[in-house]
Amino acid sequence: MRLFEFLLLVALLPFILIFLIQADNQTFWLILFSIATAVLFCIHLIVEGYRWQMLLAYILIPILLLFSFVSLAFGSFDTPSWARILGIGLGMLFFVIAITLPTIFPIFKLPKPTGPFAVGSTIFMVSNNMPGEYLADVYDVVVHAWYPAKSVTGKRAPYFATAPFPWGWLRHVRTHAVLDAPFANNEPFPVLIFCHGGGFVAIQNTVLMQELASHGYVVFSCSHLYDSAVTVYPNGRFNNRSIFQAWKEMQPVLADNNHAFKTASGLLYKNGGQNKSLNEKRAIMRQVFAENKIALDVINRRVRDITAVINHLTNINKNTSASPFSGRLDMNRLGILGHSNGGAVAVNVAMHDVRVQAVINMDGYLFGDVFDGGLKRPFLTLNKAGDQGRDDVIYEQAENSAYSVTIQGASHFNFMDIYLWMPLLNSKFLGPIDPQRAQEIINHFTRAFFDKHLRDMEFSLLDNPSNEYPEVLFQSRNT
């Protein structure tokens, strides 16, 4: 909770209770708390800015000021005790909710990146003119970028600028990246592309993005229109039209696919499914994921987004353009990673785009023809316990180095920044592992993997199970 938010809420409690006081000095206290509350309210709005979590406080303040003005101007009224008690009770209820909401949704601080570089950040757009079968419009892909920067002072980038409700409070969170900071004076840096989860947002893994940038990577995260909870454009315009709103007419097909998904998932993960042969697993995975036409169109559409972005980065890197990325990207050292559906996208891109040199799937199911042949690029899968079997087909068919990292005690949401968004609700969404510990594991294995396969640096972390991380189940195979 921010300073003036806290002081404002502290001032509201005695302001409510003062209406119960029947004393000669009540007028003094009414004047004092009316002035204090009004001043703190104005300072809060001007200095810190409003957010929807404070809405009940914003409603309560003018009501209290009105009651105070009436009482001071016309004197106290002979109010029945039941009405006074009811009014105070409602005021206290509003006050409790006014405190609860900003506590549940705090203005949090991000962990500081550990690398030697400062971090810069910017946003730009890339046109995707390769529409899919079900969604055939041409549109712009919004790309968020983090990169190694010079150590300069400047405005720190907001976590999620100009986002609409309910994301709006995240604009008040400041990252460790400086907006449009100049690049660090070094040789071109390796490039990473991040794919967010289905229905999530491009900034969902900002902690990891900043960490990688501080260690010398240029990281780009694409906001996939219709498959993102909200896409916010650089000019402040936004689109939060769900992909399922766009496909209302396809609900019966979705229902059939969902039934097949649950049926085959049970075959794969329950009743000894983990002991099935590779061919049996491949058949199940194809039944669920390779033949789901709607999911395939979503994945393929996102693959085209990524392809358009890679093409754009390749072009601006070659040209002496005004782009800050011109000449600063080592496109021969290109990696890709993704969470959930984004992990499926990352693997699909790596299967078909020879420019990608390494890929990470973060707790994501796989779709399409990825089960038909071996992945020719180094592959790391990061999973929660119980799901590690779903990448067996890819892992066992890999034609390059492959690693499986299972974080015991993690949930699907431990692989993103949500532990910072609503810390009091972490027990509802996250696994029992300490979320900061999970973040540390994700950071270390991600960086070790890309450092090894994009920078030819050796890490014992990827050789054998590590005593440093006893909660990790580690497997590797090198071809």
Tab-separated table of C-alpha atoms in Angstrom:
chain	number	residue	atom	x	y	z
A	1	MET	CA	0.000	0.000	0.000
A	2	ARG	CA	1.369	3.400	-0.964
A	3	LEU	CA	2.119	6.096	1.618
A	4	PHE	CA	-0.785	8.468	1.012
A	5	GLU	CA	-3.199	5.581	0.494
A	6	PHE	CA	-2.201	4.328	3.919
A	7	LEU	CA	-2.474	7.748	5.579
A	8	LEU	CA	-5.843	8.363	3.933
A	9	LEU	CA	-7.271	5.089	5.187
A	10	VAL	CA	-5.822	5.700	8.651
A	11	ALA	CA	-7.580	9.081	8.762
A	12	LEU	CA	-10.919	7.584	7.702
A	13	LEU	CA	-11.344	5.334	10.739
A	14	PRO	CA	-11.425	8.065	13.423
A	15	PHE	CA	-13.430	10.234	11.016
A	16	ILE	CA	-16.152	7.553	11.042
A	17	LEU	CA	-15.982	6.985	14.790
A	18	ILE	CA	-16.147	10.681	15.633
A	19	PHE	CA	-19.831	10.691	14.747
A	20	LEU	CA	-20.365	8.460	17.784
A	21	ILE	CA	-18.680	10.917	20.099
A	22	GLN	CA	-20.979	13.086	22.145
A	23	ALA	CA	-18.542	15.606	23.567
A	24	ASP	CA	-17.989	19.343	23.755
A	25	ASN	CA	-14.944	19.159	21.461
A	26	GLN	CA	-16.677	17.217	18.666
A	27	THR	CA	-16.661	20.320	16.453
A	28	PHE	CA	-12.874	20.570	16.726
A	29	TRP	CA	-12.376	16.942	15.696
A	30	LEU	CA	-14.810	17.235	12.807
A	31	ILE	CA	-12.939	20.250	11.452
A	32	LEU	CA	-9.556	18.560	11.962
A	33	PHE	CA	-10.430	15.283	10.245
A	34	SER	CA	-12.406	16.989	7.481
A	35	ILE	CA	-9.370	19.078	6.556
A	36	ALA	CA	-6.911	16.185	6.994
A	37	THR	CA	-8.993	13.786	4.907
A	38	ALA	CA	-9.616	16.312	2.132
A	39	VAL	CA	-5.918	17.246	1.940
A	40	LEU	CA	-4.733	13.621	1.955
A	41	PHE	CA	-7.324	12.729	-0.675
A	42	CYS	CA	-6.082	15.475	-3.014
A	43	ILE	CA	-2.418	14.596	-2.471
A	44	HIS	CA	-3.155	10.914	-3.108
A	45	LEU	CA	-4.896	11.633	-6.413
A	46	ILE	CA	-2.255	14.111	-7.612
A	47	VAL	CA	0.902	12.311	-6.470
A	48	GLU	CA	-0.048	8.629	-6.550
A	49	GLY	CA	-3.063	8.504	-8.870
A	50	TYR	CA	-6.371	6.740	-8.454
A	51	ARG	CA	-6.967	2.996	-8.707
A	52	TRP	CA	-10.168	1.012	-8.584
A	53	GLN	CA	-9.189	-0.854	-5.408
A	54	MET	CA	-9.682	2.435	-3.519
A	55	LEU	CA	-13.179	3.022	-4.946
A	56	LEU	CA	-15.060	2.473	-1.682
A	57	ALA	CA	-12.715	4.880	0.078
A	58	TYR	CA	-13.433	7.412	-2.665
A	59	ILE	CA	-17.177	6.949	-2.069
A	60	LEU	CA	-16.847	7.111	1.700
A	61	ILE	CA	-14.811	10.323	1.750
A	62	PRO	CA	-17.401	12.704	0.181
A	63	ILE	CA	-20.161	11.134	2.297
A	64	LEU	CA	-18.216	11.809	5.489
A	65	LEU	CA	-17.312	15.322	4.347
A	66	LEU	CA	-20.975	16.023	3.562
A	67	PHE	CA	-22.115	14.793	6.977
A	68	SER	CA	-19.387	16.845	8.608
A	69	PHE	CA	-20.396	19.997	6.693
A	70	VAL	CA	-24.083	19.551	7.588
A	71	SER	CA	-23.237	18.972	11.230
A	72	LEU	CA	-20.961	22.020	11.407
A	73	ALA	CA	-23.325	24.287	9.464
A	74	PHE	CA	-26.638	23.342	11.025
A	75	GLY	CA	-25.690	21.672	14.260
A	76	SER	CA	-26.246	18.098	15.277
A	77	PHE	CA	-29.605	16.519	14.586
A	78	ASP	CA	-31.604	14.462	17.052
A	79	THR	CA	-30.828	11.204	15.291
A	80	PRO	CA	-32.349	8.002	16.709
A	81	SER	CA	-29.738	5.721	18.188
A	82	TRP	CA	-30.646	2.886	15.797
A	83	ALA	CA	-30.072	5.165	12.797
A	84	ARG	CA	-26.731	6.311	14.206
A	85	ILE	CA	-25.637	2.736	14.835
A	86	LEU	CA	-26.784	1.658	11.365
A	87	GLY	CA	-24.912	4.537	9.748
A	88	ILE	CA	-21.742	3.820	11.672
A	89	GLY	CA	-22.079	0.111	10.876
A	90	LEU	CA	-22.354	0.785	7.167
A	91	GLY	CA	-19.446	3.196	7.386
A	92	MET	CA	-17.308	0.562	9.098
A	93	LEU	CA	-18.289	-2.028	6.481
A	94	PHE	CA	-17.213	0.353	3.728
A	95	PHE	CA	-14.003	1.042	5.638
A	96	VAL	CA	-13.137	-2.663	6.010
A	97	ILE	CA	-13.693	-3.261	2.286
A	98	ALA	CA	-11.771	-0.077	1.462
A	99	ILE	CA	-8.780	-1.479	3.355
A	100	THR	CA	-9.144	-5.036	2.050
A	101	LEU	CA	-9.089	-4.367	-1.694
A	102	PRO	CA	-5.814	-2.379	-1.869
A	103	THR	CA	-4.266	-4.930	0.493
A	104	ILE	CA	-5.243	-7.862	-1.733
A	105	PHE	CA	-4.082	-6.008	-4.866
A	106	PRO	CA	-0.980	-4.107	-3.708
A	107	ILE	CA	1.299	-1.760	-5.601
A	108	PHE	CA	4.121	-4.271	-5.417
A	109	LYS	CA	7.863	-4.082	-5.983
A	110	LEU	CA	9.552	-6.365	-8.481
A	111	PRO	CA	12.691	-8.329	-7.557
A	112	LYS	CA	15.802	-6.521	-8.675
A	113	PRO	CA	17.559	-8.130	-11.666
A	114	THR	CA	20.863	-9.784	-10.741
A	115	GLY	CA	22.816	-9.248	-13.963
A	116	PRO	CA	25.610	-6.750	-14.709
A	117	PHE	CA	23.545	-4.694	-17.175
A	118	ALA	CA	20.948	-2.044	-16.532
A	119	VAL	CA	17.668	-2.755	-18.316
A	120	GLY	CA	15.867	-0.696	-20.944
A	121	SER	CA	12.311	-1.152	-22.135
A	122	THR	CA	10.172	-0.090	-25.082
A	123	ILE	CA	7.008	-1.043	-26.996
A	124	PHE	CA	6.449	-1.164	-30.755
A	125	MET	CA	4.144	-2.780	-33.324
A	126	VAL	CA	4.670	-5.259	-36.157
A	127	SER	CA	2.073	-5.910	-38.861
A	128	ASN	CA	0.895	-9.500	-39.299
A	129	ASN	CA	-0.637	-9.869	-42.753
A	130	MET	CA	-0.835	-13.673	-42.592
A	131	PRO	CA	-4.371	-14.329	-41.246
A	132	GLY	CA	-5.656	-17.727	-40.140
A	133	GLU	CA	-8.633	-19.833	-41.176
A	134	TYR	CA	-11.066	-18.813	-38.447
A	135	LEU	CA	-9.837	-15.301	-37.711
A	136	ALA	CA	-9.013	-13.744	-41.049
A	137	ASP	CA	-8.287	-10.109	-40.249
A	138	VAL	CA	-4.936	-8.383	-40.679
A	139	TYR	CA	-3.711	-6.681	-37.520
A	140	ASP	CA	-0.718	-5.260	-35.669
A	141	VAL	CA	1.198	-7.340	-33.133
A	142	VAL	CA	2.184	-5.306	-30.067
A	143	VAL	CA	5.710	-6.194	-28.936
A	144	HIS	CA	7.153	-5.421	-25.500
A	145	ALA	CA	10.955	-5.353	-25.381
A	146	TRP	CA	13.561	-5.504	-22.595
A	147	TYR	CA	17.240	-5.113	-23.409
A	148	PRO	CA	20.706	-4.471	-21.883
A	149	ALA	CA	21.054	-0.731	-21.418
A	150	LYS	CA	23.484	1.890	-20.272
A	151	SER	CA	23.239	2.805	-16.616
A	152	VAL	CA	21.222	5.981	-17.010
A	153	THR	CA	18.649	7.705	-14.888
A	154	GLY	CA	15.235	8.172	-16.366
A	155	LYS	CA	11.584	7.317	-16.050
A	156	ARG	CA	11.146	3.712	-15.049
A	157	ALA	CA	8.757	1.795	-17.253
A	158	PRO	CA	5.351	0.962	-15.768
A	159	TYR	CA	4.563	-2.701	-15.336
A	160	PHE	CA	1.463	-2.431	-17.563
A	161	ALA	CA	0.876	1.048	-18.989
A	162	THR	CA	-2.636	2.389	-19.763
A	163	ALA	CA	-4.259	-1.005	-19.222
A	164	PRO	CA	-8.059	-1.002	-18.778
A	165	PHE	CA	-10.070	-2.403	-15.870
A	166	PRO	CA	-9.310	-4.648	-14.039
A	167	TRP	CA	-5.611	-4.352	-14.964
A	168	GLY	CA	-5.408	-0.594	-14.427
A	169	TRP	CA	-3.703	-0.686	-11.044
A	170	LEU	CA	-0.646	-2.312	-12.632
A	171	ARG	CA	0.217	0.975	-14.350
A	172	HIS	CA	1.266	2.284	-10.917
A	173	VAL	CA	3.820	-0.520	-10.479
A	174	ARG	CA	7.282	0.545	-11.620
A	175	THR	CA	9.697	-1.940	-13.114
A	176	HIS	CA	13.494	-1.791	-12.953
A	177	ALA	CA	13.683	-0.939	-16.665
A	178	VAL	CA	14.162	2.615	-17.920
A	179	LEU	CA	11.880	3.643	-20.773
A	180	ASP	CA	13.732	3.920	-24.096
A	181	ALA	CA	17.142	3.831	-22.409
A	182	PRO	CA	20.142	3.707	-24.800
A	183	PHE	CA	21.623	0.283	-25.526
A	184	ALA	CA	24.687	-0.864	-23.616
A	185	ASN	CA	27.949	-0.336	-25.492
A	186	ASN	CA	28.685	-3.944	-26.347
A	187	GLU	CA	28.587	-6.269	-29.321
A	188	PRO	CA	25.189	-7.439	-30.622
A	189	PHE	CA	23.251	-9.424	-28.040
A	190	PRO	CA	21.480	-12.788	-28.387
A	191	VAL	CA	17.727	-12.539	-28.906
A	192	LEU	CA	14.854	-14.254	-27.073
A	193	ILE	CA	11.172	-14.315	-28.037
A	194	PHE	CA	8.590	-14.917	-25.286
A	195	CYS	CA	5.042	-16.218	-25.894
A	196	HIS	CA	2.485	-15.538	-23.155
A	197	GLY	CA	-0.133	-18.039	-21.985
A	198	GLY	CA	-3.558	-18.299	-23.577
A	199	GLY	CA	-5.825	-15.620	-22.152
A	200	PHE	CA	-2.938	-14.003	-20.271
A	201	VAL	CA	-0.863	-10.944	-21.162
A	202	ALA	CA	2.491	-10.108	-22.712
A	203	ILE	CA	3.885	-8.678	-19.460
A	204	GLN	CA	2.984	-11.742	-17.371
A	205	ASN	CA	6.665	-12.732	-16.919
A	206	THR	CA	8.265	-9.312	-16.527
A	207	VAL	CA	10.433	-10.542	-13.631
A	208	LEU	CA	12.031	-13.180	-15.867
A	209	MET	CA	12.270	-10.806	-18.849
A	210	GLN	CA	14.161	-8.190	-16.819
A	211	GLU	CA	16.424	-10.856	-15.342
A	212	LEU	CA	17.386	-12.153	-18.786
A	213	ALA	CA	17.923	-8.629	-20.141
A	214	SER	CA	20.207	-7.789	-17.222
A	215	HIS	CA	22.377	-10.759	-18.233
A	216	GLY	CA	22.773	-9.627	-21.829
A	217	TYR	CA	19.719	-10.825	-23.748
A	218	VAL	CA	17.309	-8.772	-25.832
A	219	VAL	CA	13.862	-10.137	-24.994
A	220	PHE	CA	10.696	-9.561	-27.012
A	221	SER	CA	7.227	-10.522	-25.780
A	222	CYS	CA	4.340	-10.491	-28.263
A	223	SER	CA	0.764	-9.664	-27.304
A	224	HIS	CA	-1.353	-12.067	-29.345
A	225	LEU	CA	-4.576	-10.331	-30.335
A	226	TYR	CA	-7.759	-12.203	-29.272
A	227	ASP	CA	-5.687	-14.773	-27.368
A	228	SER	CA	-4.571	-12.161	-24.836
A	229	ALA	CA	-6.720	-10.934	-21.945
A	230	VAL	CA	-5.989	-7.451	-23.234
A	231	THR	CA	-3.713	-5.981	-25.892
A	232	VAL	CA	-2.582	-2.433	-25.108
A	233	TYR	CA	-1.171	-0.376	-27.991
A	234	PRO	CA	1.619	2.212	-27.628
A	235	ASN	CA	-0.885	5.068	-28.109
A	236	GLY	CA	-3.012	3.844	-25.186
A	237	ARG	CA	-5.696	2.184	-27.292
A	238	PHE	CA	-6.567	-1.323	-26.165
A	239	ASN	CA	-8.406	-4.428	-27.338
A	240	ASN	CA	-9.722	-6.908	-24.789
A	241	ARG	CA	-12.056	-8.834	-27.070
A	242	SER	CA	-11.677	-12.474	-26.096
A	243	ILE	CA	-11.005	-15.063	-28.741
A	244	PHE	CA	-14.044	-16.931	-27.399
A	245	GLN	CA	-16.223	-13.871	-28.009
A	246	ALA	CA	-15.027	-13.973	-31.606
A	247	TRP	CA	-16.005	-17.637	-31.860
A	248	LYS	CA	-19.456	-17.752	-30.246
A	249	GLU	CA	-20.791	-19.672	-33.207
A	250	MET	CA	-18.214	-22.397	-32.557
A	251	GLN	CA	-19.298	-23.307	-29.012
A	252	PRO	CA	-20.582	-26.794	-29.964
A	253	VAL	CA	-17.221	-27.611	-31.523
A	254	LEU	CA	-15.422	-26.303	-28.459
A	255	ALA	CA	-17.602	-28.496	-26.235
A	256	ASP	CA	-16.752	-31.598	-28.280
A	257	ASN	CA	-13.048	-30.783	-28.168
A	258	ASN	CA	-13.186	-30.204	-24.421
A	259	HIS	CA	-14.776	-33.629	-23.894
A	260	ALA	CA	-12.097	-35.319	-26.007
A	261	PHE	CA	-9.398	-33.388	-24.164
A	262	LYS	CA	-10.579	-34.573	-20.735
A	263	THR	CA	-10.985	-38.165	-21.905
A	264	ALA	CA	-7.542	-38.480	-23.448
A	265	SER	CA	-5.839	-36.524	-20.652
A	266	GLY	CA	-7.181	-39.094	-18.207
A	267	LEU	CA	-5.683	-41.855	-20.327
A	268	LEU	CA	-2.310	-40.120	-20.387
A	269	TYR	CA	-1.922	-39.079	-16.747
A	270	LYS	CA	-4.037	-41.500	-14.681
A	271	ASN	CA	-4.096	-45.237	-13.956
A	272	GLY	CA	-0.471	-45.803	-14.871
A	273	GLY	CA	-0.578	-43.674	-17.988
A	274	GLN	CA	2.964	-42.497	-17.309
A	275	ASN	CA	4.186	-46.056	-18.011
A	276	LYS	CA	2.782	-46.190	-21.532
A	277	SER	CA	5.108	-46.703	-24.455
A	278	LEU	CA	6.246	-43.825	-26.636
A	279	ASN	CA	3.947	-44.924	-29.463
A	280	GLU	CA	0.962	-45.122	-27.091
A	281	LYS	CA	1.686	-41.652	-25.722
A	282	ARG	CA	2.090	-40.292	-29.242
A	283	ALA	CA	-1.296	-41.702	-30.232
A	284	ILE	CA	-2.972	-40.108	-27.199
A	285	MET	CA	-1.266	-36.774	-27.733
A	286	ARG	CA	-2.326	-36.765	-31.373
A	287	GLN	CA	-5.912	-37.604	-30.383
A	288	VAL	CA	-6.091	-34.678	-27.979
A	289	PHE	CA	-3.821	-32.040	-29.374
A	290	ALA	CA	-2.870	-32.733	-32.974
A	291	GLU	CA	-6.451	-33.042	-34.231
A	292	ASN	CA	-8.030	-30.139	-32.324
A	293	LYS	CA	-8.761	-27.857	-35.281
A	294	ILE	CA	-9.712	-24.761	-33.290
A	295	ALA	CA	-6.712	-24.989	-30.986
A	296	LEU	CA	-4.518	-25.554	-34.008
A	297	ASP	CA	-5.755	-22.367	-35.638
A	298	VAL	CA	-5.010	-20.430	-32.438
A	299	ILE	CA	-1.519	-21.911	-32.241
A	300	ASN	CA	-0.823	-21.423	-35.944
A	301	ARG	CA	-2.066	-17.834	-35.798
A	302	ARG	CA	0.312	-17.141	-32.930
A	303	VAL	CA	3.124	-18.889	-34.798
A	304	ARG	CA	2.506	-16.461	-37.661
A	305	ASP	CA	2.693	-13.583	-35.163
A	306	ILE	CA	6.098	-14.806	-34.013
A	307	THR	CA	7.283	-15.364	-37.583
A	308	ALA	CA	6.256	-11.818	-38.508
A	309	VAL	CA	8.158	-10.467	-35.502
A	310	ILE	CA	11.297	-12.480	-36.297
A	311	ASN	CA	11.162	-11.275	-39.912
A	312	HIS	CA	10.762	-7.686	-38.714
A	313	LEU	CA	13.667	-7.948	-36.280
A	314	THR	CA	15.873	-9.472	-38.968
A	315	ASN	CA	15.085	-6.620	-41.345
A	316	ILE	CA	15.585	-3.736	-38.914
A	317	ASN	CA	18.784	-5.313	-37.620
A	318	LYS	CA	20.266	-5.348	-41.130
A	319	ASN	CA	19.130	-1.854	-42.079
A	320	THR	CA	20.643	1.371	-40.803
A	321	SER	CA	17.249	2.553	-39.624
A	322	ALA	CA	16.170	4.758	-36.776
A	323	SER	CA	15.241	1.685	-34.760
A	324	PRO	CA	17.230	1.341	-31.516
A	325	PHE	CA	17.608	-2.363	-32.346
A	326	SER	CA	19.415	-1.766	-35.644
A	327	GLY	CA	22.744	-3.621	-35.540
A	328	ARG	CA	22.260	-4.614	-31.876
A	329	LEU	CA	20.646	-8.031	-32.398
A	330	ASP	CA	22.567	-11.259	-32.950
A	331	MET	CA	19.876	-13.091	-34.916
A	332	ASN	CA	22.201	-16.095	-35.277
A	333	ARG	CA	21.698	-16.662	-31.545
A	334	LEU	CA	17.907	-16.732	-31.375
A	335	GLY	CA	15.956	-18.559	-28.677
A	336	ILE	CA	12.260	-18.836	-27.903
A	337	LEU	CA	10.303	-19.634	-24.753
A	338	GLY	CA	6.668	-19.637	-23.751
A	339	HIS	CA	4.251	-20.375	-20.926
A	340	SER	CA	1.165	-22.599	-21.203
A	341	ASN	CA	-0.271	-22.171	-24.729
A	342	GLY	CA	2.746	-19.981	-25.376
A	343	GLY	CA	4.947	-23.012	-24.717
A	344	ALA	CA	3.095	-24.862	-27.471
A	345	VAL	CA	3.685	-21.910	-29.779
A	346	ALA	CA	7.386	-21.814	-28.901
A	347	VAL	CA	7.870	-25.512	-29.709
A	348	ASN	CA	5.922	-25.191	-32.974
A	349	VAL	CA	8.078	-22.254	-34.056
A	350	ALA	CA	11.275	-24.125	-33.158
A	351	MET	CA	10.112	-27.187	-35.127
A	352	HIS	CA	9.596	-25.233	-38.344
A	353	ASP	CA	11.839	-22.151	-38.243
A	354	VAL	CA	15.523	-22.967	-38.695
A	355	ARG	CA	16.469	-19.543	-37.334
A	356	VAL	CA	15.528	-20.628	-33.801
A	357	GLN	CA	18.475	-22.205	-31.989
A	358	ALA	CA	16.933	-23.219	-28.621
A	359	VAL	CA	13.458	-23.531	-27.091
A	360	ILE	CA	11.843	-23.688	-23.626
A	361	ASN	CA	8.321	-24.910	-22.897
A	362	MET	CA	7.051	-23.638	-19.531
A	363	ASP	CA	4.251	-25.954	-18.379
A	364	GLY	CA	2.478	-25.958	-21.725
A	365	TYR	CA	0.543	-28.561	-23.682
A	366	LEU	CA	1.656	-29.206	-27.246
A	367	PHE	CA	-0.392	-29.075	-30.446
A	368	GLY	CA	0.009	-29.826	-34.123
A	369	ASP	CA	2.535	-31.970	-35.950
A	370	VAL	CA	5.225	-31.634	-33.278
A	371	PHE	CA	4.651	-35.306	-32.353
A	372	ASP	CA	5.588	-36.600	-35.800
A	373	GLY	CA	9.322	-35.981	-35.772
A	374	GLY	CA	12.262	-35.165	-33.579
A	375	LEU	CA	12.939	-31.621	-32.435
A	376	LYS	CA	16.279	-30.627	-33.911
A	377	ARG	CA	16.977	-27.783	-31.466
A	378	PRO	CA	18.018	-27.951	-27.795
A	379	PHE	CA	14.864	-28.249	-25.704
A	380	LEU	CA	14.069	-27.548	-22.047
A	381	THR	CA	10.717	-28.294	-20.473
A	382	LEU	CA	9.839	-26.645	-17.145
A	383	ASN	CA	6.838	-28.326	-15.521
A	384	LYS	CA	4.885	-28.593	-12.313
A	385	ALA	CA	4.784	-32.020	-10.658
A	386	GLY	CA	2.316	-34.407	-12.272
A	387	ASP	CA	2.594	-32.894	-15.748
A	388	GLN	CA	6.104	-33.904	-16.658
A	389	GLY	CA	4.837	-36.835	-18.744
A	390	ARG	CA	3.097	-34.678	-21.311
A	391	ASP	CA	6.364	-33.684	-22.995
A	392	ASP	CA	7.673	-37.269	-23.103
A	393	VAL	CA	7.001	-37.605	-26.824
A	394	ILE	CA	9.038	-34.502	-27.645
A	395	TYR	CA	11.701	-35.285	-25.045
A	396	GLU	CA	12.216	-38.900	-26.126
A	397	GLN	CA	12.253	-38.070	-29.857
A	398	ALA	CA	14.609	-35.094	-29.493
A	399	GLU	CA	17.454	-35.039	-32.001
A	400	ASN	CA	19.441	-32.586	-29.878
A	401	SER	CA	20.037	-31.960	-26.181
A	402	ALA	CA	16.838	-32.203	-24.128
A	403	TYR	CA	16.209	-31.393	-20.474
A	404	SER	CA	13.224	-31.961	-18.208
A	405	VAL	CA	12.910	-29.836	-15.051
A	406	THR	CA	9.968	-30.545	-12.749
A	407	ILE	CA	9.454	-28.127	-9.853
A	408	GLN	CA	7.791	-30.004	-7.011
A	409	GLY	CA	5.219	-27.917	-5.174
A	410	ALA	CA	4.642	-25.559	-8.102
A	411	SER	CA	1.340	-24.911	-9.863
A	412	HIS	CA	0.658	-23.673	-13.388
A	413	PHE	CA	0.571	-20.073	-12.127
A	414	ASN	CA	3.962	-20.309	-10.399
A	415	PHE	CA	5.490	-19.856	-13.861
A	416	MET	CA	4.393	-16.214	-14.118
A	417	ASP	CA	4.379	-13.042	-11.988
A	418	ILE	CA	0.931	-13.622	-10.487
A	419	TYR	CA	2.478	-14.257	-7.054
A	420	LEU	CA	3.231	-10.526	-6.948
A	421	TRP	CA	-0.184	-9.400	-8.179
A	422	MET	CA	-2.299	-10.844	-5.347
A	423	PRO	CA	0.010	-12.183	-2.613
A	424	LEU	CA	-2.783	-12.704	-0.067
A	425	LEU	CA	-4.491	-15.065	-2.530
A	426	ASN	CA	-1.382	-17.054	-3.433
A	427	SER	CA	-2.673	-20.118	-1.591
A	428	LYS	CA	-5.651	-20.183	-3.976
A	429	PHE	CA	-3.628	-20.032	-7.187
A	430	LEU	CA	-0.115	-21.233	-6.409
A	431	GLY	CA	1.436	-24.448	-5.185
A	432	PRO	CA	2.957	-24.886	-1.713
A	433	ILE	CA	6.467	-23.987	-2.859
A	434	ASP	CA	7.625	-20.519	-1.816
A	435	PRO	CA	6.855	-18.389	-4.905
A	436	GLN	CA	10.146	-16.507	-4.731
A	437	ARG	CA	11.970	-19.828	-4.588
A	438	ALA	CA	10.059	-21.023	-7.644
A	439	GLN	CA	10.979	-17.791	-9.443
A	440	GLU	CA	14.641	-18.309	-8.558
A	441	ILE	CA	14.568	-21.841	-9.991
A	442	ILE	CA	12.868	-20.676	-13.189
A	443	ASN	CA	15.352	-17.814	-13.583
A	444	HIS	CA	18.425	-19.992	-13.036
A	445	PHE	CA	17.452	-22.893	-15.285
A	446	THR	CA	16.210	-20.589	-18.044
A	447	ARG	CA	19.408	-18.558	-18.075
A	448	ALA	CA	21.651	-21.625	-17.762
A	449	PHE	CA	19.909	-23.247	-20.740
A	450	PHE	CA	20.175	-20.229	-23.024
A	451	ASP	CA	23.708	-19.406	-21.871
A	452	LYS	CA	24.780	-22.939	-22.765
A	453	HIS	CA	23.061	-23.234	-26.123
A	454	LEU	CA	23.244	-19.656	-27.383
A	455	ARG	CA	26.553	-18.600	-25.806
A	456	ASP	CA	28.454	-21.915	-25.540
A	457	MET	CA	28.864	-21.468	-21.783
A	458	GLU	CA	29.001	-24.591	-19.623
A	459	PHE	CA	26.791	-24.971	-16.547
A	460	SER	CA	26.890	-27.911	-14.139
A	461	LEU	CA	23.248	-27.092	-13.399
A	462	LEU	CA	22.359	-28.818	-16.682
A	463	ASP	CA	24.611	-31.848	-16.199
A	464	ASN	CA	23.122	-33.608	-13.187
A	465	PRO	CA	20.500	-33.121	-10.456
A	466	SER	CA	21.622	-30.199	-8.303
A	467	ASN	CA	21.931	-30.274	-4.512
A	468	GLU	CA	21.168	-26.550	-4.643
A	469	TYR	CA	17.623	-27.315	-5.785
A	470	PRO	CA	16.383	-30.466	-4.006
A	471	GLU	CA	12.789	-29.623	-5.008
A	472	VAL	CA	13.690	-30.093	-8.691
A	473	LEU	CA	13.355	-33.404	-10.523
A	474	PHE	CA	15.938	-33.209	-13.304
A	475	GLN	CA	16.475	-35.358	-16.384
A	476	SER	CA	18.621	-34.806	-19.440
A	477	ARG	CA	19.538	-36.548	-22.635
A	478	ASN	CA	22.239	-35.410	-25.031
A	479	THR	CA	22.409	-36.562	-28.617
